[in-house]
Structure formats: C-alpha cells, structure tokens
Coordinates of C-alpha atoms in Angstrom, one line a residue:
X27 CA 107.9 10.8 64.2
X28 CA 110.1 8.1 62.8
X29 CA 108.8 4.6 62.6
X30 CA 111.2 1.9 63.9
X31 CA 112.7 -0.5 61.4
X32 CA 110.4 -3.5 60.8
X33 CA 107.3 -1.7 62.2
X34 CA 103.9 -2.1 60.6
X35 CA 103.9 1.5 59.4
X36 CA 107.2 1.1 57.4
X37 CA 106.0 -2.3 56.0
X38 CA 102.7 -0.9 54.9
X39 CA 104.3 1.9 53.0
X40 CA 105.7 -0.6 50.6
X41 CA 102.2 -1.8 49.7
X42 CA 101.3 1.6 48.3
X43 CA 101.4 2.5 44.7
X44 CA 104.1 5.1 43.8
X45 CA 101.6 7.3 42.0
X46 CA 99.2 9.1 44.4
X47 CA 99.9 6.7 47.3
X48 CA 97.0 4.4 46.3
X49 CA 96.6 0.7 46.5
X50 CA 96.8 -1.0 43.1
X51 CA 93.5 -2.0 41.5
X52 CA 94.4 -5.7 41.7
X53 CA 94.9 -5.4 45.5
X54 CA 91.5 -3.8 45.9
X55 CA 89.8 -6.6 44.0
X56 CA 91.6 -9.2 46.2
X57 CA 90.4 -7.4 49.3
X58 CA 86.8 -7.3 48.1
X59 CA 86.8 -11.0 47.3
X60 CA 88.1 -11.8 50.8
X61 CA 85.5 -9.5 52.4
X62 CA 82.7 -11.5 50.7
X63 CA 83.7 -14.6 52.6
X64 CA 84.1 -12.9 56.0
X65 CA 81.5 -13.5 58.7
X66 CA 80.7 -10.9 61.4
X67 CA 81.0 -12.7 64.7
X68 CA 78.5 -10.3 66.4
X69 CA 76.0 -10.1 63.5
X70 CA 76.2 -13.4 61.5
X71 CA 73.5 -14.6 59.2
X72 CA 71.1 -17.1 60.5
X73 CA 72.9 -20.0 58.9
X74 CA 76.0 -19.1 60.9
X75 CA 74.2 -18.3 64.2
X76 CA 75.2 -21.2 66.4
X77 CA 72.6 -20.2 69.0
X78 CA 69.8 -21.2 66.7
X79 CA 71.1 -24.8 66.8
X80 CA 71.2 -24.6 70.6
X81 CA 67.6 -23.3 70.8
X82 CA 66.3 -25.8 68.2
X83 CA 68.0 -28.9 69.7
X84 CA 67.7 -28.0 73.4
X85 CA 64.6 -25.9 73.5
X86 CA 63.9 -22.9 75.8
X87 CA 65.8 -24.4 78.8
X88 CA 69.0 -24.7 76.7
X89 CA 68.9 -21.2 75.2
X90 CA 67.9 -19.7 78.5
X91 CA 70.8 -21.3 80.3
X92 CA 73.3 -20.0 77.7
X93 CA 71.7 -16.6 77.6
X94 CA 72.0 -16.2 81.4
X95 CA 75.7 -17.1 81.3
X96 CA 76.5 -14.5 78.6
X97 CA 74.0 -11.8 79.2
X98 CA 76.7 -9.2 79.9
X99 CA 77.3 -9.0 76.1
X100 CA 74.7 -7.1 74.1
X101 CA 75.7 -8.8 70.8
X102 CA 75.2 -12.2 72.5
X103 CA 71.7 -11.2 73.7
X104 CA 70.9 -10.2 70.1
X105 CA 71.9 -13.6 68.8
X106 CA 70.0 -15.4 71.5
X107 CA 66.8 -13.3 70.8
X108 CA 67.2 -14.0 67.1
X109 CA 67.5 -17.7 67.9
X110 CA 64.2 -17.7 69.9
X111 CA 62.5 -15.7 67.2
X112 CA 63.6 -18.2 64.5
X113 CA 62.3 -21.1 66.5
X114 CA 58.9 -19.4 67.1
X115 CA 58.5 -18.1 63.6
X116 CA 57.5 -19.7 60.3
X117 CA 59.7 -22.4 58.9
X118 CA 61.9 -21.7 55.8
X119 CA 60.8 -24.0 52.9
X120 CA 64.5 -24.7 52.1
X121 CA 68.0 -23.7 53.0
X122 CA 70.5 -24.7 55.8
X123 CA 67.9 -24.1 58.6
X124 CA 65.2 -26.2 57.0
X125 CA 66.3 -29.6 58.4
X126 CA 67.5 -28.1 61.7
X127 CA 64.1 -26.5 62.5
X128 CA 62.0 -29.5 61.3
X129 CA 62.2 -31.1 64.7
X130 CA 61.4 -27.9 66.6
X131 CA 57.7 -27.4 67.2
X132 CA 57.0 -23.6 67.5
X133 CA 53.9 -24.2 69.6
X134 CA 55.7 -26.5 72.0
X135 CA 58.6 -24.0 72.1
X136 CA 56.1 -21.2 73.1
X137 CA 54.5 -23.4 75.8
X138 CA 57.9 -24.2 77.3
X139 CA 58.7 -20.4 77.3
X140 CA 55.5 -19.8 79.2
X141 CA 56.2 -22.5 81.7
X142 CA 59.7 -21.1 82.4
X143 CA 58.4 -17.5 82.5
X144 CA 61.1 -16.6 80.0
X145 CA 59.4 -13.3 79.2
X146 CA 60.8 -12.0 82.5
X147 CA 64.3 -12.5 81.2
X148 CA 63.4 -11.0 77.8
X149 CA 61.9 -7.8 79.4
X150 CA 64.8 -7.4 81.8
X151 CA 67.3 -7.5 79.0
X152 CA 65.2 -5.2 76.8
X153 CA 65.2 -2.7 79.6
X154 CA 68.9 -3.1 80.3
X155 CA 69.9 -2.7 76.7
X156 CA 67.3 -0.1 75.8
X157 CA 70.1 1.8 73.9
X158 CA 70.7 -1.2 71.6
X159 CA 68.3 -1.1 68.7
X160 CA 68.8 -4.8 67.6
X161 CA 67.8 -6.0 71.1
X162 CA 64.6 -4.0 70.9
X163 CA 63.9 -5.2 67.4
X164 CA 64.2 -8.9 68.1
X165 CA 62.5 -8.6 71.5
X166 CA 59.5 -6.9 69.9
X167 CA 59.5 -9.6 67.2
X168 CA 59.3 -12.4 69.9
X169 CA 56.5 -10.6 71.6
X170 CA 54.6 -10.2 68.3
X171 CA 54.7 -13.9 67.5
X172 CA 53.7 -14.9 71.0
X173 CA 50.7 -12.6 71.4
X174 CA 49.4 -12.8 67.9
X175 CA 46.7 -15.4 68.4
X176 CA 47.1 -16.4 72.0
X177 CA 45.1 -14.6 74.8
X178 CA 47.1 -16.5 77.4
X179 CA 50.3 -14.9 76.2
X180 CA 48.7 -11.5 76.1
X181 CA 47.8 -11.9 79.8
X182 CA 51.4 -13.1 80.6
X183 CA 52.9 -10.1 78.7
X184 CA 50.6 -7.6 80.5
X185 CA 51.2 -9.3 83.9
X186 CA 55.0 -9.2 83.5
X187 CA 55.1 -5.4 82.6
X188 CA 55.1 -5.7 78.8
X189 CA 52.9 -2.7 78.4
X190 CA 55.4 -0.4 80.0
X191 CA 58.2 -2.0 78.0
X192 CA 56.4 -1.4 74.7
X193 CA 55.4 2.2 75.6
X194 CA 58.9 3.0 76.8
X195 CA 60.3 2.0 73.4
X196 CA 57.7 4.1 71.7
X197 CA 58.7 7.1 73.8
X198 CA 62.4 6.7 73.1
X199 CA 62.2 5.6 69.5
X200 CA 59.1 7.4 68.3
X201 CA 60.9 8.7 65.2
X202 CA 62.4 5.3 64.2
X203 CA 59.8 4.1 61.6
X204 CA 61.0 0.5 61.6
X205 CA 60.7 0.0 65.3
X206 CA 57.5 1.9 65.4
X207 CA 56.0 -0.5 62.9
X208 CA 56.7 -3.3 65.4
X209 CA 55.5 -1.2 68.4
X210 CA 52.2 -0.4 66.7
X211 CA 51.6 -4.1 65.8
X212 CA 52.3 -5.3 69.4
X213 CA 50.0 -2.6 70.7
X214 CA 47.2 -3.7 68.3
X215 CA 47.5 -7.3 69.5
X216 CA 47.6 -6.4 73.2
X217 CA 44.7 -4.0 73.0
X218 CA 42.5 -6.8 71.7
X219 CA 41.9 -7.5 75.4
X220 CA 39.7 -4.9 77.1
X221 CA 41.8 -4.5 80.3
X222 CA 45.0 -4.2 78.3
X223 CA 43.5 -1.5 76.2
X224 CA 43.0 0.5 79.3
X225 CA 46.5 -0.2 80.5
X226 CA 48.0 0.9 77.2
X227 CA 46.2 4.2 77.3
X228 CA 47.3 4.8 80.9
X229 CA 50.9 4.6 79.4
X230 CA 50.1 7.2 76.7
X231 CA 49.7 4.7 73.8
X232 CA 47.2 7.1 72.1
X233 CA 49.8 9.8 72.1
X234 CA 52.3 7.5 70.2
X235 CA 49.7 6.3 67.7
X236 CA 48.7 10.0 67.0
X237 CA 52.4 10.9 66.6
X238 CA 52.7 8.3 63.9
X239 CA 49.6 9.4 62.1
X240 CA 50.7 13.0 62.3
X241 CA 54.3 12.7 61.2
X242 CA 54.5 9.5 59.1
X243 CA 51.1 9.1 57.5
X244 CA 52.7 8.8 54.1
X245 CA 54.3 5.5 55.1
X246 CA 51.5 3.2 54.2
X247 CA 52.8 0.2 56.2
X248 CA 53.3 2.3 59.4
X249 CA 50.0 4.1 58.9
X250 CA 48.2 0.7 58.5
X251 CA 49.7 -0.7 61.7
X252 CA 49.0 2.5 63.6
X253 CA 45.4 2.4 62.4
X254 CA 45.0 -1.2 63.6
X255 CA 46.3 -0.1 67.0
X256 CA 43.9 2.8 67.0
X257 CA 41.0 0.5 66.1
X258 CA 41.6 -1.6 69.2
X259 CA 42.4 1.4 71.5
X260 CA 39.2 3.3 70.8
X261 CA 36.6 0.6 71.8
X262 CA 36.4 2.4 75.1
X263 CA 34.5 5.7 74.8
X264 CA 36.8 7.4 77.3
X265 CA 39.7 6.9 74.9
X266 CA 37.7 8.6 72.1
X267 CA 37.2 11.5 74.4
X268 CA 40.9 11.6 75.1
X269 CA 41.6 11.8 71.4
X270 CA 39.1 14.6 71.1
X271 CA 40.9 16.5 73.8
X272 CA 44.2 15.9 72.1
X273 CA 42.7 17.3 68.8
X274 CA 43.8 14.0 67.2
X275 CA 40.4 13.0 65.7
X276 CA 41.0 14.6 62.3
X277 CA 44.2 12.7 61.8
X278 CA 42.2 9.7 60.6
X279 CA 40.7 11.8 57.8
X280 CA 44.1 12.9 56.7
X281 CA 45.3 9.3 56.5
X282 CA 42.2 8.5 54.5
X283 CA 42.9 11.2 52.0
X284 CA 46.5 10.1 51.6
X285 CA 45.6 6.5 51.0
X286 CA 42.1 6.7 49.5
X287 CA 42.7 3.8 47.1
X288 CA 44.1 1.3 49.7
X289 CA 41.1 -0.9 50.4
X290 CA 42.7 -2.7 53.3
X291 CA 43.6 0.5 55.1
X292 CA 40.2 2.1 54.4
X293 CA 38.4 -0.9 55.9
X294 CA 40.5 -0.4 59.1
X295 CA 39.8 3.3 59.2
X296 CA 36.0 2.7 58.7
X297 CA 36.2 0.6 61.9
X298 CA 37.9 3.5 63.7
X299 CA 35.2 5.9 62.5
X300 CA 32.6 3.5 63.7
X301 CA 34.2 3.6 67.2
X302 CA 34.4 7.4 67.0
X303 CA 30.7 7.7 66.0
X304 CA 29.4 6.5 69.4
X305 CA 30.1 9.9 70.8
X306 CA 27.6 12.6 69.7
X307 CA 30.0 15.5 70.0
X308 CA 32.6 13.6 67.9
X309 CA 29.9 12.8 65.3
X310 CA 29.1 16.5 65.0
X311 CA 32.7 17.4 64.7
X312 CA 33.4 14.8 62.0
X313 CA 30.4 16.0 60.0
X314 CA 31.9 19.5 60.0
X315 CA 35.2 17.9 58.9
X316 CA 33.4 16.3 55.9
X317 CA 33.5 12.7 57.0
X318 CA 30.3 11.7 55.2
X319 CA 31.5 12.5 51.7
X320 CA 34.6 10.5 52.5
X321 CA 32.6 7.5 53.6
X322 CA 30.5 7.8 50.4
X323 CA 33.7 7.8 48.3
X324 CA 34.9 4.7 50.2
X325 CA 31.7 2.9 49.4
X326 CA 32.3 3.6 45.7
X327 CA 35.8 2.1 45.7
X328 CA 34.5 -1.5 45.3
X329 CA 30.8 -2.1 45.7
X330 CA 31.3 -5.8 45.3
X331 CA 33.6 -6.0 48.3
X332 CA 31.4 -7.2 51.1
X333 CA 34.0 -6.5 53.9
X334 CA 34.5 -2.9 52.7
X335 CA 30.7 -2.3 52.4
X336 CA 30.1 -3.8 55.9
X337 CA 32.7 -1.5 57.4
X338 CA 31.3 1.5 55.7
X339 CA 27.8 0.7 56.8
X340 CA 29.0 0.4 60.4
X341 CA 30.6 3.8 60.2
X342 CA 27.3 5.3 59.0
X343 CA 24.8 3.7 61.5
X344 CA 25.0 6.3 64.3
X345 CA 24.8 9.2 61.9
X346 CA 21.2 8.1 61.0
X347 CA 20.2 9.0 64.6
X348 CA 20.2 12.7 63.5
X349 CA 17.8 14.1 61.0
X350 CA 20.3 16.8 60.1
X351 CA 23.0 14.3 59.4
X352 CA 20.6 12.0 57.5
X353 CA 19.7 14.9 55.2
X354 CA 23.3 15.5 54.4
X355 CA 23.6 11.8 53.7
X356 CA 20.6 12.0 51.4
X357 CA 22.2 14.9 49.5
X358 CA 25.3 12.8 49.0
X359 CA 23.3 9.9 47.6
X360 CA 24.3 7.6 50.4
X361 CA 20.8 6.0 50.8
X362 CA 21.0 5.0 47.1
X363 CA 24.5 3.6 47.6
X364 CA 23.2 1.6 50.7
X365 CA 20.2 0.3 48.6
X366 CA 22.5 -0.8 45.8
X367 CA 24.8 -2.6 48.3
X368 CA 21.9 -4.4 49.8
X369 CA 20.8 -5.6 46.3
X370 CA 24.4 -6.6 45.3
X371 CA 24.7 -8.6 48.6
X372 CA 21.2 -9.9 49.0
X373 CA 22.4 -13.1 50.7
X374 CA 24.7 -11.4 53.2
X375 CA 22.6 -11.1 56.3
X376 CA 25.0 -8.8 58.0
X377 CA 24.9 -6.3 55.2
X378 CA 21.1 -6.5 55.1
X379 CA 20.8 -5.8 58.9
X380 CA 23.4 -2.9 58.8
X381 CA 21.8 -1.5 55.6
X382 CA 18.4 -1.4 57.1
X383 CA 19.7 0.4 60.2
X384 CA 21.8 2.8 58.1
X385 CA 18.8 3.7 56.0
X386 CA 16.5 4.5 58.9
X387 CA 15.7 8.1 59.4
X388 CA 15.0 7.8 63.2
X389 CA 16.7 5.8 65.8
X390 CA 16.1 5.5 69.6
X391 CA 19.7 6.1 70.5
X392 CA 23.2 5.8 69.1
X393 CA 24.4 2.2 68.9
X394 CA 27.5 1.1 70.7
X395 CA 27.4 -2.2 68.8
X396 CA 29.2 -0.5 65.9
X397 CA 32.4 -0.5 67.9
X398 CA 35.0 -2.7 66.3
X399 CA 38.0 -4.6 67.6
X400 CA 40.4 -7.0 65.9
X401 CA 42.5 -9.6 67.6
X402 CA 44.9 -10.3 64.7
X403 CA 45.5 -9.2 61.1

C-alpha cells in the first residue's frame, strides 16, 4: 500500500542509509546516548520512585491512602510495595535516599503498619496480582523484613492468611529460583513458631522444600534457605514421618554431598539430621544410607569450630542408643573424634555435655532434646 504524502512512513524512509537500508552509525550512537538518560515510568530506580518520598514523609497512612487510590494498576502497586520495603529495610550509607530516609524510623514504620493492619491490603494485592512477578517479589520482601525477628508480626501474618499466600506462590512459582529463595526464607521465619510450623505443613510446605532440594540442590543459596526452612519444619515428629512417606529423607544427604565444604550449610543440615534422628525407623534408614560416615567427615572439616562440632554431636546423640549403631560409629573412629573435640573445647559446657552423651554406649531412650529450631539467620 502507498503511504500518504507527509506520513511517518515516508518521512522515516529518509532517515535510512542508502546502503542496506541501515541507520548510520552516528545515529545509533545518538540513540544509545539518549537511552541512557531515559527513565522507565513503571520501573524507575529508587532515586526516581516518588512513592518512596511519600512513604518516608507521611508514613504508612500516607502510602496506604495513595495505594488504595491507584491499586488498579499493577505497576503502581509494585512501586508502592518497593517504597514500603525501602522504608522498612536497612538504610543506605550514602546516595540520594540517605537524607530522605534518615527521618524515617523502620521500627516505628512497622508498628504503624501493624496498627493499621496493612498486611491485609498487601495480601489482597498479592493474590489479585498473582501473575505479576514483581508484586510477589516485593510483597515477599516486606514479609521477610517484618517477621525476621518479631513473633508478633509472625502471629499477624499467620492470622491474616499469610501461610496460604506463601504456599500458593510456591505452588505457582516452584521453578522460579529467585522467588523460591524468598519463599523458603519466609517459611523458615514463620516456622519458628510451633503452631505456624503445623499450618505450613498443612499447606504442603514440605513438598515445596523437597522440590527445591531435589531439583535445585546445586544452587547453594537456594539449598541453604530450603535447609533452614526444613530445620524449622521438622521439629514436629509427624513431619519427619511425612518426609519418610514422601521418600524425601535422602535428599538431605544429597545436598551434603554437593556442598560438603560449606560449613554454614553443613551446620544447618546437622540440625536437620538431629531432628530426623528422634524417629527410630528414620535412624535405621539413615544408617543404611551411610549417614554416620558423612557426620564423621563433617566433624573433620574444622575441629576448632565449636558451632559445627556442637551441631555434629547433636546429630549423633540418638544413634548411641543402639549398640549396633555405636559399633559402626566406633569403626569409623567417631568416639575418638568426640574425645578430641572435648579436649579442644574443654571450657565449652555444651560440648562437654553433648560429647559425654554421644560417647555413651547405652541410653534409656532416644532424646527429643536434640531437635533444633532457628528463629532467624
């Protein structure tokens, strides 16, 4: 079809180079220079996000009022969530936001959010925009900050339906490693409370943690966060039984083998093994899967590391209730390792108590005190 005279199509043809119909190199350089100064209206950097100024100056009431007025636009919700996250998070040491956020107290901001029950609005929008990744990303970031060290906020999140929100994201985005890192962290913090641990497992949290360990064990950050979640989700013996039924117990050993030199991750996994060891059938299964040689190897990583050695001793305690298992430990030289650890850490009363228990050949019953839980990392 012919373009009318003066139309954009005819005008643009004059801008093309005669040879090959390409734009001259000088024109491309000019376009690139202009692009560097453009700001995306829907995804601006924090320095250009005007909603951060609203949140910092007017607090939760101000940003909530603006959010309610424009909640029909997903990009606006993203900017508002990012503004809340910025006001709640650590302060930048310098930059354009440094002075702006100086007068915004993150603790007071969180308290006001709690008083206004703002988490209701956040969860509602996370559900409505479940197809928008950035809404989920910033919503999870807000949750993580709020529940990290605050049991009151964990209660509020659980009471307002946050468990189902998190597990629904895990269900829909289980193969998005970035979001699953956030999901696993939020699960770990929430499960620090006994009753929320039960709620999470009722929403198939163990299935999503096992999925991460099975398919993304090589991703050390994701594996670490999933292991933290598993540590808090296996304090209840029924949840260990559920993992046994799902045939997910060996996944921990696979993660150990892949990251055998990562002390931080090994310490977490020793806590998981301590939780597993409360069940006699799980202990027997793990012995067949060569868990004891792995624990011995973990003890040898750094015998001067008191935290590592304590975690390993807790993982061993319940195996000393069986003569059969103790004989295997003896063949592996574990009693000698325990003795050396007790000598190296003679002033650490915890290691002395755990070492004495681990070295005993007979015990009255498996100890449930080896169960571990963390509230923050």
